[in-house]
XYZ file of C-alpha atoms in Angstrom:
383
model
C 0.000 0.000 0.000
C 1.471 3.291 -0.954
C 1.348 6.189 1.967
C -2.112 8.018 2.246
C -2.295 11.190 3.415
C -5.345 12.630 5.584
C -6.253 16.036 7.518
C -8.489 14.773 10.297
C -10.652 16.874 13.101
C -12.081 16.215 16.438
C -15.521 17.624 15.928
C -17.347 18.457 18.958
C -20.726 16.715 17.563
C -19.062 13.538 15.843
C -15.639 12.995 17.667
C -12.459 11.843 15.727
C -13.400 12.433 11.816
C -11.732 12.156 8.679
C -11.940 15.704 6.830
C -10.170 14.513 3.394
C -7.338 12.071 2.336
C -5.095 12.402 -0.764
C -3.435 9.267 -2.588
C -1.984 8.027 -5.409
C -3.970 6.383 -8.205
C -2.695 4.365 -11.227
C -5.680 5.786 -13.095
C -8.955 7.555 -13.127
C -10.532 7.968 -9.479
C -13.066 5.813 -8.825
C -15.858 6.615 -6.547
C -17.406 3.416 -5.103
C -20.017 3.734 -2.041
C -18.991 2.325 0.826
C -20.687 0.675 3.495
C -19.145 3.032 6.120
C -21.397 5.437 7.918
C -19.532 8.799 7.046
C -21.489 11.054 9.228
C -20.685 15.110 8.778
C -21.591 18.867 10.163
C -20.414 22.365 9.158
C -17.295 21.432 11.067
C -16.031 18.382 9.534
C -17.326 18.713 5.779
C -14.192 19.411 3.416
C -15.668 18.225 -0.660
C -18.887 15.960 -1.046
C -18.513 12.246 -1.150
C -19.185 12.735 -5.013
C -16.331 14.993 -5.626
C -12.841 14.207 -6.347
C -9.986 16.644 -6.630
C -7.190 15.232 -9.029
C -3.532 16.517 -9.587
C -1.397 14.287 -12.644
C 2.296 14.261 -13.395
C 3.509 12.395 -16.054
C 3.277 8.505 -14.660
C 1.054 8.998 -11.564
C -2.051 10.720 -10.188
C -2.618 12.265 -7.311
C -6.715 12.081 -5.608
C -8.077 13.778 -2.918
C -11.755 12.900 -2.023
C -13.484 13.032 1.851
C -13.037 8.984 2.151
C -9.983 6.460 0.781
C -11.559 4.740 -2.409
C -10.907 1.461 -1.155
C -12.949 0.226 2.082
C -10.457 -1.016 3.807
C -8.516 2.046 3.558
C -11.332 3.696 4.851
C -11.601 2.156 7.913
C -7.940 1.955 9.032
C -8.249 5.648 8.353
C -11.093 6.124 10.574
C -8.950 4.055 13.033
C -5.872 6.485 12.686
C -7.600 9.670 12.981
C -9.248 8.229 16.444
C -6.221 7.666 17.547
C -4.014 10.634 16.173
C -6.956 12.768 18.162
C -7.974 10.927 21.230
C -5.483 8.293 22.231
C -1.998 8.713 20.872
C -1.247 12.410 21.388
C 1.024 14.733 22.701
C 0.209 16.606 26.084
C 0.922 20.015 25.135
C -1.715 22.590 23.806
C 0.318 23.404 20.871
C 0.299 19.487 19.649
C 3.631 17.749 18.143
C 4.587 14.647 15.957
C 4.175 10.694 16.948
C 4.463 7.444 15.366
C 2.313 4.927 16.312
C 1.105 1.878 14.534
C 1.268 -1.851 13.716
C 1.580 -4.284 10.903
C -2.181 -5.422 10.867
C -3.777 -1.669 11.270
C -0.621 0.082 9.265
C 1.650 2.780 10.518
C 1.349 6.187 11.346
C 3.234 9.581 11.199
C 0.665 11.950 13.316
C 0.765 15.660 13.685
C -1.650 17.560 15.955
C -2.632 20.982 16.110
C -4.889 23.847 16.779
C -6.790 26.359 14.970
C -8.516 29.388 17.230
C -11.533 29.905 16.971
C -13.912 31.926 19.613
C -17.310 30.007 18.504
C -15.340 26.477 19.503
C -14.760 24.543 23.106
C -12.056 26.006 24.541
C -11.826 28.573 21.906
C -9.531 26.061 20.074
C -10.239 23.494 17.128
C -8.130 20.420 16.836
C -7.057 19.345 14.114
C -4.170 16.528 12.551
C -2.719 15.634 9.710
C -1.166 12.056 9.481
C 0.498 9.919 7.073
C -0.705 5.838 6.719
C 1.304 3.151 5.433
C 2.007 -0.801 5.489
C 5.997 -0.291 5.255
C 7.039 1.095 8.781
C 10.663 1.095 7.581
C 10.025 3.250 4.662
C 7.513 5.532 6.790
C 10.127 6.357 9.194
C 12.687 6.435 7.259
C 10.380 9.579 5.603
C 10.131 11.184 8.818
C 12.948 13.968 8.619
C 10.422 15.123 5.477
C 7.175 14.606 6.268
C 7.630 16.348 9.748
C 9.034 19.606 8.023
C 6.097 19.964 5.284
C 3.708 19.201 7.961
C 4.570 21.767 10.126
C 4.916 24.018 6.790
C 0.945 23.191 5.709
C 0.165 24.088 9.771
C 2.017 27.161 9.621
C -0.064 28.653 7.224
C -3.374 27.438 8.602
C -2.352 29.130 11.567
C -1.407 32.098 10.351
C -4.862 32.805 8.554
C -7.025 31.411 11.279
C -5.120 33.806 13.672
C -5.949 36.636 11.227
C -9.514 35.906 10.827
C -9.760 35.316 14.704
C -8.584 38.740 15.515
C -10.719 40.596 12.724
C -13.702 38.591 14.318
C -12.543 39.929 18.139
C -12.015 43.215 16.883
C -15.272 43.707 15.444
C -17.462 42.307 17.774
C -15.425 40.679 20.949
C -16.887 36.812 21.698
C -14.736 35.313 24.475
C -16.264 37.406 27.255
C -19.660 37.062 25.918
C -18.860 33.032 25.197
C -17.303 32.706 28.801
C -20.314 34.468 30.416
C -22.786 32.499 28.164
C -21.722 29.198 27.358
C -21.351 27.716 23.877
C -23.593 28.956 21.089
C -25.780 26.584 19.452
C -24.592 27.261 15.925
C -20.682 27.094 16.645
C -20.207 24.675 13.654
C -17.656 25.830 11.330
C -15.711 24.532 8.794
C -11.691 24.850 8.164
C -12.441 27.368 5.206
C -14.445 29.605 7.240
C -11.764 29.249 10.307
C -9.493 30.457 7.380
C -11.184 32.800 5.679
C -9.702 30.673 2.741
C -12.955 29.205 0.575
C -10.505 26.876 -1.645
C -8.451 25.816 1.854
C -8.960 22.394 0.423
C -7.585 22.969 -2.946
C -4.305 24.159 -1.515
C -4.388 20.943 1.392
C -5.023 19.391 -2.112
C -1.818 20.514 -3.930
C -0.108 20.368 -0.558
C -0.723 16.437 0.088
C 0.154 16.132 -3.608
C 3.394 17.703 -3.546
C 4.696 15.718 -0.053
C 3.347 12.383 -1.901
C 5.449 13.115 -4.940
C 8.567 13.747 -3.181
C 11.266 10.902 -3.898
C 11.414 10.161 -0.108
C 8.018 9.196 0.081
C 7.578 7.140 -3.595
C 7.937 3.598 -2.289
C 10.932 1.960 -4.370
C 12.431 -1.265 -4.179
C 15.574 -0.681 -1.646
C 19.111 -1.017 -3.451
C 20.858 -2.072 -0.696
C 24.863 -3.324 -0.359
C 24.569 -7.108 -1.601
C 25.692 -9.722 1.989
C 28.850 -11.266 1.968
C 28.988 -14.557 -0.905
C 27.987 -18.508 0.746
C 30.543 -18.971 3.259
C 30.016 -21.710 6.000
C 29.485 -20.554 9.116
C 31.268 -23.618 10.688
C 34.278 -22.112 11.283
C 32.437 -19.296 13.215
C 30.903 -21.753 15.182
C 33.654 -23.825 15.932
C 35.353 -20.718 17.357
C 32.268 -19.502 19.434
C 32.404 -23.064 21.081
C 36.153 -23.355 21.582
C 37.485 -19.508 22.554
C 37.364 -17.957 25.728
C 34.246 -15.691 25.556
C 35.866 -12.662 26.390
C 38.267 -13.234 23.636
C 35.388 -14.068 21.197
C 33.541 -10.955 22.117
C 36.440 -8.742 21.663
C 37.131 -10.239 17.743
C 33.354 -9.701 17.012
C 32.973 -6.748 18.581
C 35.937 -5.301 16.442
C 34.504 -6.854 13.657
C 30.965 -5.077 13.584
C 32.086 -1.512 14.506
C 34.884 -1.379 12.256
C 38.229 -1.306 14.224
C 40.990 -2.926 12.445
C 41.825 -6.883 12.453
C 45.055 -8.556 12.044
C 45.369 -12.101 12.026
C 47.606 -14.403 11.074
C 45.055 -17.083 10.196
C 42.884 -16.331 6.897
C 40.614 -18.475 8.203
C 39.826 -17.646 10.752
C 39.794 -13.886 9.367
C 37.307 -14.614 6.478
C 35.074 -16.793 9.630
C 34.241 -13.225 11.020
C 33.607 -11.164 7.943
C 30.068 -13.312 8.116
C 29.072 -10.829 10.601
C 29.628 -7.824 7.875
C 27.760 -6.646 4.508
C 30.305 -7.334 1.753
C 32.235 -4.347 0.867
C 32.785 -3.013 4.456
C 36.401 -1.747 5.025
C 37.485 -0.972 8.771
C 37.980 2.912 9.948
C 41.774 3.629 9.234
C 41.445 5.733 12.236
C 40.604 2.895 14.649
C 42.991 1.306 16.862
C 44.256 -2.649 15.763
C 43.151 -5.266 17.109
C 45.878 -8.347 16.953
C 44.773 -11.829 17.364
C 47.429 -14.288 17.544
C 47.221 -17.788 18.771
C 50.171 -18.991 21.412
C 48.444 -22.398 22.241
C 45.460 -20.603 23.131
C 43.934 -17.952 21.070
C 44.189 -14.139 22.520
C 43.633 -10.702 21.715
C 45.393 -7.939 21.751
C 43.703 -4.812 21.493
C 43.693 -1.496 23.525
C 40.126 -1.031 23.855
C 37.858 -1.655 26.026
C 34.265 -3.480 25.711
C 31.352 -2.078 26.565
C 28.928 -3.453 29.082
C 26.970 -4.725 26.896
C 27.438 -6.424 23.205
C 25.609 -5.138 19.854
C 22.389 -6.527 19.237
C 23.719 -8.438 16.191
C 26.678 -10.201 18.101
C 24.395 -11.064 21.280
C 21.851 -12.876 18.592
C 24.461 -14.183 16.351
C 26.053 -15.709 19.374
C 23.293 -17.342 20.440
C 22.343 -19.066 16.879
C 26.494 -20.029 16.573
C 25.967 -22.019 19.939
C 22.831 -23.474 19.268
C 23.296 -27.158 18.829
C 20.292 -27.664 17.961
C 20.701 -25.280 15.097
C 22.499 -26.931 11.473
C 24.740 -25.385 10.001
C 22.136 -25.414 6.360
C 20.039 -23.182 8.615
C 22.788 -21.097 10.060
C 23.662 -19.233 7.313
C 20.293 -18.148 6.665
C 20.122 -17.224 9.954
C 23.383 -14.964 10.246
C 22.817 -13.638 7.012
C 18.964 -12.452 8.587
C 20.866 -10.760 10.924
C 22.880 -8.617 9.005
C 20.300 -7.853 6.619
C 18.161 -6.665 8.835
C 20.922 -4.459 10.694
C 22.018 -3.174 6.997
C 18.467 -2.220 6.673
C 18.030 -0.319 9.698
C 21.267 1.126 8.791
C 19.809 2.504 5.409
C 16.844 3.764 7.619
C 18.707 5.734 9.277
C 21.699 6.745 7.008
C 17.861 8.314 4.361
C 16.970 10.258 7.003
C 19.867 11.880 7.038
C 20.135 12.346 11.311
C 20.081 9.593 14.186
C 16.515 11.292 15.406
C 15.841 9.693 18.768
C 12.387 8.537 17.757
C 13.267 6.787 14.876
C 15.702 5.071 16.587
C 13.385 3.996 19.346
C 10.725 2.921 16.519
C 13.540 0.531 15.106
C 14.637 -0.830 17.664
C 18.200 0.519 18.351
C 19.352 0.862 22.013
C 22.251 2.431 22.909
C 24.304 -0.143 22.859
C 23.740 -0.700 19.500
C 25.310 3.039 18.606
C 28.969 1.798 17.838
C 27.870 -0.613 15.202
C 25.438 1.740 13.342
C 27.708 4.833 13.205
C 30.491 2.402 11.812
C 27.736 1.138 9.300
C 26.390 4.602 8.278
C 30.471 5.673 7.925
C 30.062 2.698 5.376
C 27.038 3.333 3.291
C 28.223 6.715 2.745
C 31.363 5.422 1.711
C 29.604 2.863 -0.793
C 26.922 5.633 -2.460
């Protein structure tokens, strides 16, 4: 499923609603009826269920209508904007950015925020726009993005419900009156009367369209750095069961965060490259880390490890001395591992920062740091 994107209201008669949603279409829109109850008011009306705006560029086209053409897009939408506006929120007035999500009701970027208004509860509408999608690697991984141009389209709202608001106040002032009175029966109002802006949804329109178009957002099958060729991962796993641990640890360790390995054996060199993509070179700045075997294998190395091991190496560790494990399955199972490190890797390395939510959303403790800022060195290194 490509990403949809939707500005969504809590309206004071209907809760959490769905105002309008944009997506991508390989052709003309389609308006089939759904069986969903779409109930509306002044408040929460946008363009009629009938109506369809449409945007095209020269392979794709771009439709904005008040529900998803597809049903079931409908109601995991309905599901998002409940929970973008009454469960997964931020505390503070002015609203902010969350994830939330999973893989059977999709994955979601949400930003909240508030228009004034002196008719409305509170003298404040709230509003959000959020993004939906299957892939939760390649939402995140749109964050940096999506963030900025939603805080962009807010801006502006904003700005011209703020001017409206104070023409209102000026002219005839309601929050004394309102506090004194209570709330007016006919406070319904929609977002182009809050901004004064009758085609409000054209622009959210050509808005939507533009942050949908963006390259970030165009799903695209990921070109990632190919994993290392078949080797077996016996020799790894004769190692893991014969070494001292500590000794083990330090070699894999090195391995994954990119410090550099000298070692006498080839073997035994090539047995820990399984660990890494193919292509990785170690940081010419890092210290050396000498392995040498005097009856006993031991490592020389001036660093220190940390207190606890990469997430790879801890998992990797535990397949290698697994007994119960073959080596015809093993090398599936390393090779699992480092793809899905590489990937989180990419994640991160497209997003251009190590944004502490992203991180969180994929998984990568602190512990995990050294490897992944070796890795990004990498990727950028192998454009």
């Amino acid at each position: 499923m490509d990403g949809i994107l939707a500005l969504c209201h809590f309206c004071e008669t209907h809760g959490p609603c769905v105002i309008l949603c944009t997506q991508r279409s390989k052709g003309e829109p389609l308006q089939t009826p759904h069986t969903l109850t779409v109930t509306w008011c002044e408040a929460c009306q946008s363009i009629d269920l009938s109506q369809a705006l449409v945007s095209r560029d020269d392979k794709t086209t771009y439709v904005t209508t008040r529900t998803p053409q597809q049903q079931d897009l409908a109601f995991l939408l309905k599901q998002a904007a409940v929970r973008s506006l009454s469960c997964e929120e931020e505390t503070s007035k002015e609203g902010g950015t969350l994830y939330f999500g999973d893989n059977e009701r999709g994955h979601v970027i949400s930003h909240t925020f508030t228009l004034r208004d002196s008719l409305a509860r509170g003298f404040y509408r709230k509003y959000s726009i959020i993004m939906l999608m299957k892939d939760k690697i390649h939402l995140l991984n749109s964050w940096p993005m999506l963030v900025k141009n939603m805080k962009e389209v807010v801006k502006e709202l904003q700005t011209q419900a703020d001017a409206v608001n104070g023409e209102e106040q000026a002219q005839r002032p309601q929050r004394a009156l309102r506090q004194a009175q209570g709330l007016s029966r006919n406070s319904a109002r929609s977002l182009s009367q809050l901004t004064g802006r009758p085609a409000v949804f054209g622009h959210i329109h050509l808005w939507f369209t533009w942050m949908l178009s963006c390259e970030t957002v165009v799903e695209k099958p990921s070109v990632g750095l190919p994993l290392p060729p078949f080797r077996s991962p016996s020799v790894l796993r004769k190692l893991a069961m014969e070494w001292e641990e500590s000794v083990f640890h330090v070699a894999c360790f090195c391995t994954v965060t990119g410090y550099r390995m000298e070692i006498d054996n080839s073997l035994v060199e090539d047995g820990f490259k399984i660990l890494l993509p193919v292509n990785f070179t170690p940081l010419h700045s890092a210290p050396v880390c000498r392995l040498r075997n005097d009856g006993a294998w031991v490592a020389e190395w001036s660093g220190q490890l940390p207190p606890r091991m990469p997430t790879l190496v801890v998992v990797a560790e535990k397949g290698l001395k697994n007994e119960q494990l073959p080596d015809s399955a093993l090398v599936p199972y390393i090779n699992g591992i480092v793809l899905k490190w590489l990937h989180i890797a990419q994640s991160i390395h497209w997003s251009k920062g190590t944004n502490p939510q992203l991180l969180q959303a994929l998984g990568v403790q602190s512990h995990d740091m050294p490897l992944i800022n070796y890795w990004l060195t990498q990727l950028s290194l192998n454009k």
